[in-house]
PDB file of N, CA and C in Angstrom:
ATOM      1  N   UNK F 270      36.386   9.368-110.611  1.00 81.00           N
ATOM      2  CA  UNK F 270      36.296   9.025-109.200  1.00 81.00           C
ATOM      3  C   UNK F 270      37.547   8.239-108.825  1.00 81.00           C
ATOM      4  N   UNK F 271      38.329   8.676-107.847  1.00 94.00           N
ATOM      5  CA  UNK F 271      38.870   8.289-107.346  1.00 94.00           C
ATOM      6  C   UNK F 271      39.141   6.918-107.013  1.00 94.00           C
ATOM      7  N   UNK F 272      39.941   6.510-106.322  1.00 95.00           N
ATOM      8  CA  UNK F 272      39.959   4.688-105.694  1.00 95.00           C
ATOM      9  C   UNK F 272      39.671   5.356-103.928  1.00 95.00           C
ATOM     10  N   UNK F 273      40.312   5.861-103.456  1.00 95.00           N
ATOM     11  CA  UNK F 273      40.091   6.361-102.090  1.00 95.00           C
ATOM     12  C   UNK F 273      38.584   6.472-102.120  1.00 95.00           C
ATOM     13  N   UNK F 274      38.397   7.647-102.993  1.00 96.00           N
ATOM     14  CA  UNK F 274      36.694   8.412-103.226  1.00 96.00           C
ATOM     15  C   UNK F 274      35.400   6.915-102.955  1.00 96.00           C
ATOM     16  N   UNK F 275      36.241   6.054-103.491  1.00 96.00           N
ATOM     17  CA  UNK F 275      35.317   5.089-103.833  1.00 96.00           C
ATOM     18  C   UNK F 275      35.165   4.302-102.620  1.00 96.00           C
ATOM     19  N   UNK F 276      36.232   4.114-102.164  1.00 97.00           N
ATOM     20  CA  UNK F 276      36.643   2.752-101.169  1.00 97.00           C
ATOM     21  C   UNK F 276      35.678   4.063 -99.383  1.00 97.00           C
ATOM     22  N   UNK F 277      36.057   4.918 -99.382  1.00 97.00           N
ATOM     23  CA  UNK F 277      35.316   6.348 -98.123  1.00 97.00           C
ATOM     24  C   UNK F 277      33.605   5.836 -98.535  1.00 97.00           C
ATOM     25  N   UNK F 278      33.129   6.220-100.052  1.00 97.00           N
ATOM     26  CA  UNK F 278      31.469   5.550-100.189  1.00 97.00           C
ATOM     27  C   UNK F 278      30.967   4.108-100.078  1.00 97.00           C
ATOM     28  N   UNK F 279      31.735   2.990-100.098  1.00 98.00           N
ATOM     29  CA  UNK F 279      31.550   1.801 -99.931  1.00 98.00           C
ATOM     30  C   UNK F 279      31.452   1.297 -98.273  1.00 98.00           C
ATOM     31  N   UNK F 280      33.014   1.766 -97.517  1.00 98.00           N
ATOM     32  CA  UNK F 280      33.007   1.785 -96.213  1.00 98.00           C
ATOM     33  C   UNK F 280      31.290   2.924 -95.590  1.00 98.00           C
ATOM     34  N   UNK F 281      31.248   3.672 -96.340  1.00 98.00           N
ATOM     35  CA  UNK F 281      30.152   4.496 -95.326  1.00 98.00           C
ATOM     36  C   UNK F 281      29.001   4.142 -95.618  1.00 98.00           C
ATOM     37  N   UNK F 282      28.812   2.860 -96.600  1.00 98.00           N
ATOM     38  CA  UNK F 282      27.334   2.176 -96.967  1.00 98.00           C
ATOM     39  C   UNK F 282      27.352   1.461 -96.252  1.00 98.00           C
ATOM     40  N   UNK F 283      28.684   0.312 -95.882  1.00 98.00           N
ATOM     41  CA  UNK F 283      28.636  -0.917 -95.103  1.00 98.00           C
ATOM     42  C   UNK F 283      28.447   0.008 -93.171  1.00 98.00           C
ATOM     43  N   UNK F 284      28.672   0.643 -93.023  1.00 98.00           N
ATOM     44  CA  UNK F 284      28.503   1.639 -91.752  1.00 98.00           C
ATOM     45  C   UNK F 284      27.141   1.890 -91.462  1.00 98.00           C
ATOM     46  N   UNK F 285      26.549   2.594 -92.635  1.00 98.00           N
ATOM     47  CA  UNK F 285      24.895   2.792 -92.416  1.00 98.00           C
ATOM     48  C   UNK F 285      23.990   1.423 -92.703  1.00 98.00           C
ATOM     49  N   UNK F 286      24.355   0.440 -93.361  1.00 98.00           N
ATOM     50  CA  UNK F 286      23.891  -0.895 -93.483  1.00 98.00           C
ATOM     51  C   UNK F 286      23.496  -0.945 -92.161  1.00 98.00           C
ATOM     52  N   UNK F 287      24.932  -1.644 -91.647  1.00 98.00           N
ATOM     53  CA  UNK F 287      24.897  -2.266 -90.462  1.00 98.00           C
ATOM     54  C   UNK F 287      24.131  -1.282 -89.204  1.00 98.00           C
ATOM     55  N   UNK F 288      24.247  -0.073 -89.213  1.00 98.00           N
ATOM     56  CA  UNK F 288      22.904   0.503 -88.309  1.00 98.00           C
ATOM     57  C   UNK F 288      21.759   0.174 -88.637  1.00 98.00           C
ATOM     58  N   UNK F 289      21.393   0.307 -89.855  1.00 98.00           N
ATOM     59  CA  UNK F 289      19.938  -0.003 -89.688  1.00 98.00           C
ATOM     60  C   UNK F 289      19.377  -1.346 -89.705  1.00 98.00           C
ATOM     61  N   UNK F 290      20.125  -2.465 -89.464  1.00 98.00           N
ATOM     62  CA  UNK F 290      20.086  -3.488 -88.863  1.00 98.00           C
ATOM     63  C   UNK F 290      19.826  -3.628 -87.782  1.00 98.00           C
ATOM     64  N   UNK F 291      20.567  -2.639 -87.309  1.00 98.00           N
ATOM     65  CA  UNK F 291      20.648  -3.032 -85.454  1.00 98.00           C
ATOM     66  C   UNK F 291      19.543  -2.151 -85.082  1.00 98.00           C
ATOM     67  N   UNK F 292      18.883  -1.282 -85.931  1.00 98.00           N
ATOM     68  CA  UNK F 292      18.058  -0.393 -85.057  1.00 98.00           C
ATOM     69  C   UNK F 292      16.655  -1.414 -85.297  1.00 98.00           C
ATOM     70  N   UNK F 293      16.783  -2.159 -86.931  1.00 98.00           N
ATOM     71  CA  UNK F 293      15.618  -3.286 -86.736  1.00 98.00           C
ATOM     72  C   UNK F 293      15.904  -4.373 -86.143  1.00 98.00           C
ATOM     73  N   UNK F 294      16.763  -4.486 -85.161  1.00 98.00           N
ATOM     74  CA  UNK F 294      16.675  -5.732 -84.759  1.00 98.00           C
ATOM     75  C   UNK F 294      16.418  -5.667 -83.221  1.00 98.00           C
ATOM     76  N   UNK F 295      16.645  -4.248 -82.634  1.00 97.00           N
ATOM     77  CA  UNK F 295      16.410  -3.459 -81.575  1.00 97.00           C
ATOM     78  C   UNK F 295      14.319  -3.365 -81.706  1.00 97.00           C
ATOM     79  N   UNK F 296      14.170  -3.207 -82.919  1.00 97.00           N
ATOM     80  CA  UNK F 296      12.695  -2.788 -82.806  1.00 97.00           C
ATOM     81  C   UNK F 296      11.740  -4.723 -82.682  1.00 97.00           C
ATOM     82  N   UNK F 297      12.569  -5.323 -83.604  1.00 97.00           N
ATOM     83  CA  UNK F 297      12.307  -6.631 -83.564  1.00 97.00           C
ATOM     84  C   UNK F 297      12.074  -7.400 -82.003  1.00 97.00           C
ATOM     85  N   UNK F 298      12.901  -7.549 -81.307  1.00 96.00           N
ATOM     86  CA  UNK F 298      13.426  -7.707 -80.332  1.00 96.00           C
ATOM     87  C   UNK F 298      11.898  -7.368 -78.936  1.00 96.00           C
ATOM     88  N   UNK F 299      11.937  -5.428 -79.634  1.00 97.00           N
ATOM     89  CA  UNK F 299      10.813  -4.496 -78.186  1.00 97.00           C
ATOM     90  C   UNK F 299       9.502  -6.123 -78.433  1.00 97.00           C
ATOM     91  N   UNK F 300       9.033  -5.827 -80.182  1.00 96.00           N
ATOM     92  CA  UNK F 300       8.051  -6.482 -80.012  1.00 96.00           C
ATOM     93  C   UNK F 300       7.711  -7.884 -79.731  1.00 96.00           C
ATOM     94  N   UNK F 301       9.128  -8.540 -79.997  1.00 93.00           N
ATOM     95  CA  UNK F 301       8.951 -10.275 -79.586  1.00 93.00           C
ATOM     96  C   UNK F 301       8.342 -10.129 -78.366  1.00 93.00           C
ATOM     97  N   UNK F 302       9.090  -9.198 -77.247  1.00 92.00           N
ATOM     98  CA  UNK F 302       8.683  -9.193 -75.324  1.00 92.00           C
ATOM     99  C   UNK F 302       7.322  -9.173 -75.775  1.00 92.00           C
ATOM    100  N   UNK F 303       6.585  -8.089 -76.594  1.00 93.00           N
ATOM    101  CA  UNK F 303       5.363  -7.116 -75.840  1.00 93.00           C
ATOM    102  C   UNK F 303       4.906  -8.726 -76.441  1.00 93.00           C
ATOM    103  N   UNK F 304       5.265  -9.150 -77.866  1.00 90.00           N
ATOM    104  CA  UNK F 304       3.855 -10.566 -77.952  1.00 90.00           C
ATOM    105  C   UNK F 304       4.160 -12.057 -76.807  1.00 90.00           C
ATOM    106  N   UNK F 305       5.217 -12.115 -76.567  1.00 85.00           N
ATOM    107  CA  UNK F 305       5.561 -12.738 -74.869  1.00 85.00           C
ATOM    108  C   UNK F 305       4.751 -12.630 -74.022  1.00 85.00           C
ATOM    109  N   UNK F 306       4.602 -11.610 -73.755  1.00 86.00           N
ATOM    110  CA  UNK F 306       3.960 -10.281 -72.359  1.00 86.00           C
ATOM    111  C   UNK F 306       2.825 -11.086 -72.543  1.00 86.00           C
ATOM    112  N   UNK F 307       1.890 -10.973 -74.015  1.00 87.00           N
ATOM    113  CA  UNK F 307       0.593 -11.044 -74.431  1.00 87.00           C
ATOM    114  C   UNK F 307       0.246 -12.664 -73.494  1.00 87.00           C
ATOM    115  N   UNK F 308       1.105 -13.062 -74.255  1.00 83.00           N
ATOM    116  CA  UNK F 308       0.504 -14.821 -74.118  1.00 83.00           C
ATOM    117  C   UNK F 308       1.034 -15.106 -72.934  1.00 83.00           C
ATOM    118  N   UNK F 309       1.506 -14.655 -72.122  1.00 79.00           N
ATOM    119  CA  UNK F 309       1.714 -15.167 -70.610  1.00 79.00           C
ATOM    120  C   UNK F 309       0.746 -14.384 -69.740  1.00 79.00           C
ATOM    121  N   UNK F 310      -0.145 -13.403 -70.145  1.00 81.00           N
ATOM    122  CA  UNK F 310      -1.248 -12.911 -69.667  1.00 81.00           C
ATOM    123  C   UNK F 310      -1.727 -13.639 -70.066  1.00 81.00           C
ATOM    124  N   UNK F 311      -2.415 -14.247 -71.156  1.00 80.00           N
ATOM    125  CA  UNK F 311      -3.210 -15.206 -71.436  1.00 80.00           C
ATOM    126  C   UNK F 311      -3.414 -16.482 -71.098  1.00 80.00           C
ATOM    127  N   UNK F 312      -1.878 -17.125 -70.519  1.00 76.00           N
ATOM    128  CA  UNK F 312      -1.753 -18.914 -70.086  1.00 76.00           C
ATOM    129  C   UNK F 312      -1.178 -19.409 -71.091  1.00 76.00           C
ATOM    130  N   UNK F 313      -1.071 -18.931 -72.162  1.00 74.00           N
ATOM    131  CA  UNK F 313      -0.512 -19.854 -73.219  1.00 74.00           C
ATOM    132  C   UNK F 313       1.081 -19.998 -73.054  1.00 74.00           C
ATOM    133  N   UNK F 314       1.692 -19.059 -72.697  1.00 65.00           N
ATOM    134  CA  UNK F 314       3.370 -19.346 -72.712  1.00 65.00           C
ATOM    135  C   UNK F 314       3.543 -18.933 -71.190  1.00 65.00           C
ATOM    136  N   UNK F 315       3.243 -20.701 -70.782  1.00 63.00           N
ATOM    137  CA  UNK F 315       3.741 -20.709 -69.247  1.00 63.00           C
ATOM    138  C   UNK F 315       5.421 -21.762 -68.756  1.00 63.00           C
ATOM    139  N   UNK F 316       6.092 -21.645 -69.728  1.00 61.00           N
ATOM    140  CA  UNK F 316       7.038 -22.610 -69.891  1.00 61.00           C
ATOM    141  C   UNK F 316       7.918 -22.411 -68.796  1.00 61.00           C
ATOM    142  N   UNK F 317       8.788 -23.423 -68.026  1.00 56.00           N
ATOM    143  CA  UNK F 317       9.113 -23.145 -66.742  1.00 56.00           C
ATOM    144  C   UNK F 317      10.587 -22.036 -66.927  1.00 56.00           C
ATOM    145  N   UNK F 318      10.917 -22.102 -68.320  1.00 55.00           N
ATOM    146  CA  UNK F 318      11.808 -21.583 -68.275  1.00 55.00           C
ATOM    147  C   UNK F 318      11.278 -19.875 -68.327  1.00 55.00           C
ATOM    148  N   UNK F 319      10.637 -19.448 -68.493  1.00 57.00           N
ATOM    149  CA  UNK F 319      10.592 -18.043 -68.579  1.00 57.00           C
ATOM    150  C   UNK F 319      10.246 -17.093 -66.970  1.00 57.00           C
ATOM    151  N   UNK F 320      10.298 -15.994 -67.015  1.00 61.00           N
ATOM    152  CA  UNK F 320      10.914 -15.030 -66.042  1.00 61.00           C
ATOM    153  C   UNK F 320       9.659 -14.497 -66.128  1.00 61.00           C
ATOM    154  N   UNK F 321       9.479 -14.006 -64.494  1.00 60.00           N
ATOM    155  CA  UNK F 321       7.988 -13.700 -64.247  1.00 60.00           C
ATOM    156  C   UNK F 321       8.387 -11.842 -64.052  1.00 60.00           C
ATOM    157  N   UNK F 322       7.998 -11.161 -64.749  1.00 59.00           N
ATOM    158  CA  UNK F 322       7.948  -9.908 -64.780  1.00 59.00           C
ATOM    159  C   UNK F 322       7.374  -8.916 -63.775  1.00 59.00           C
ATOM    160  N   UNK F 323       6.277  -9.277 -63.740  1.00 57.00           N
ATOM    161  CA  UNK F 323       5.116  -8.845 -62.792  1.00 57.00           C
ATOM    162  C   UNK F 323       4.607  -9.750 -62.111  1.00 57.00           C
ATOM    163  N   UNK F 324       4.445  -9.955 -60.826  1.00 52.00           N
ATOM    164  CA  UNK F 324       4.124  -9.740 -59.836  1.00 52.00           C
ATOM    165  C   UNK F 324       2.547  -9.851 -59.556  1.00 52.00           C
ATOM    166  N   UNK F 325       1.756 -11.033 -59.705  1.00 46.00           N
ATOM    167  CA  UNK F 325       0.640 -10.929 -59.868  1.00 46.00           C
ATOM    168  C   UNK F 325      -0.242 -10.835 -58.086  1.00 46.00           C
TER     169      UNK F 325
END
């Protein structure tokens, strides 16, 4: 194996790493809102700082 050969499979691990990071941190992220969502329907996270979505 090559040094190029090697250095093309290392760069294209650190490439697909770092996507599937971002696609869990993208999925991380959907569900923090939806458990947000939850508890501000509920009363529990009424903190002045947060953003009213809907429109009650």
């Amino acid at each position: 194996m090559s040094q190029l050969t090697l250095i093309l499979i290392i760069v294209l691990f650190i490439i697909i790493l770092i996507y599937i990071v971002h696609l869990y941190d993208k999925y991380l992220v959907k569900e923090i809102n939806k458990y947000e969502n939850r508890l501000e329907e509920k009363g529990i996270l009424k903190r002045h700082f947060t953003k009213k979505n809907k429109e009650k």
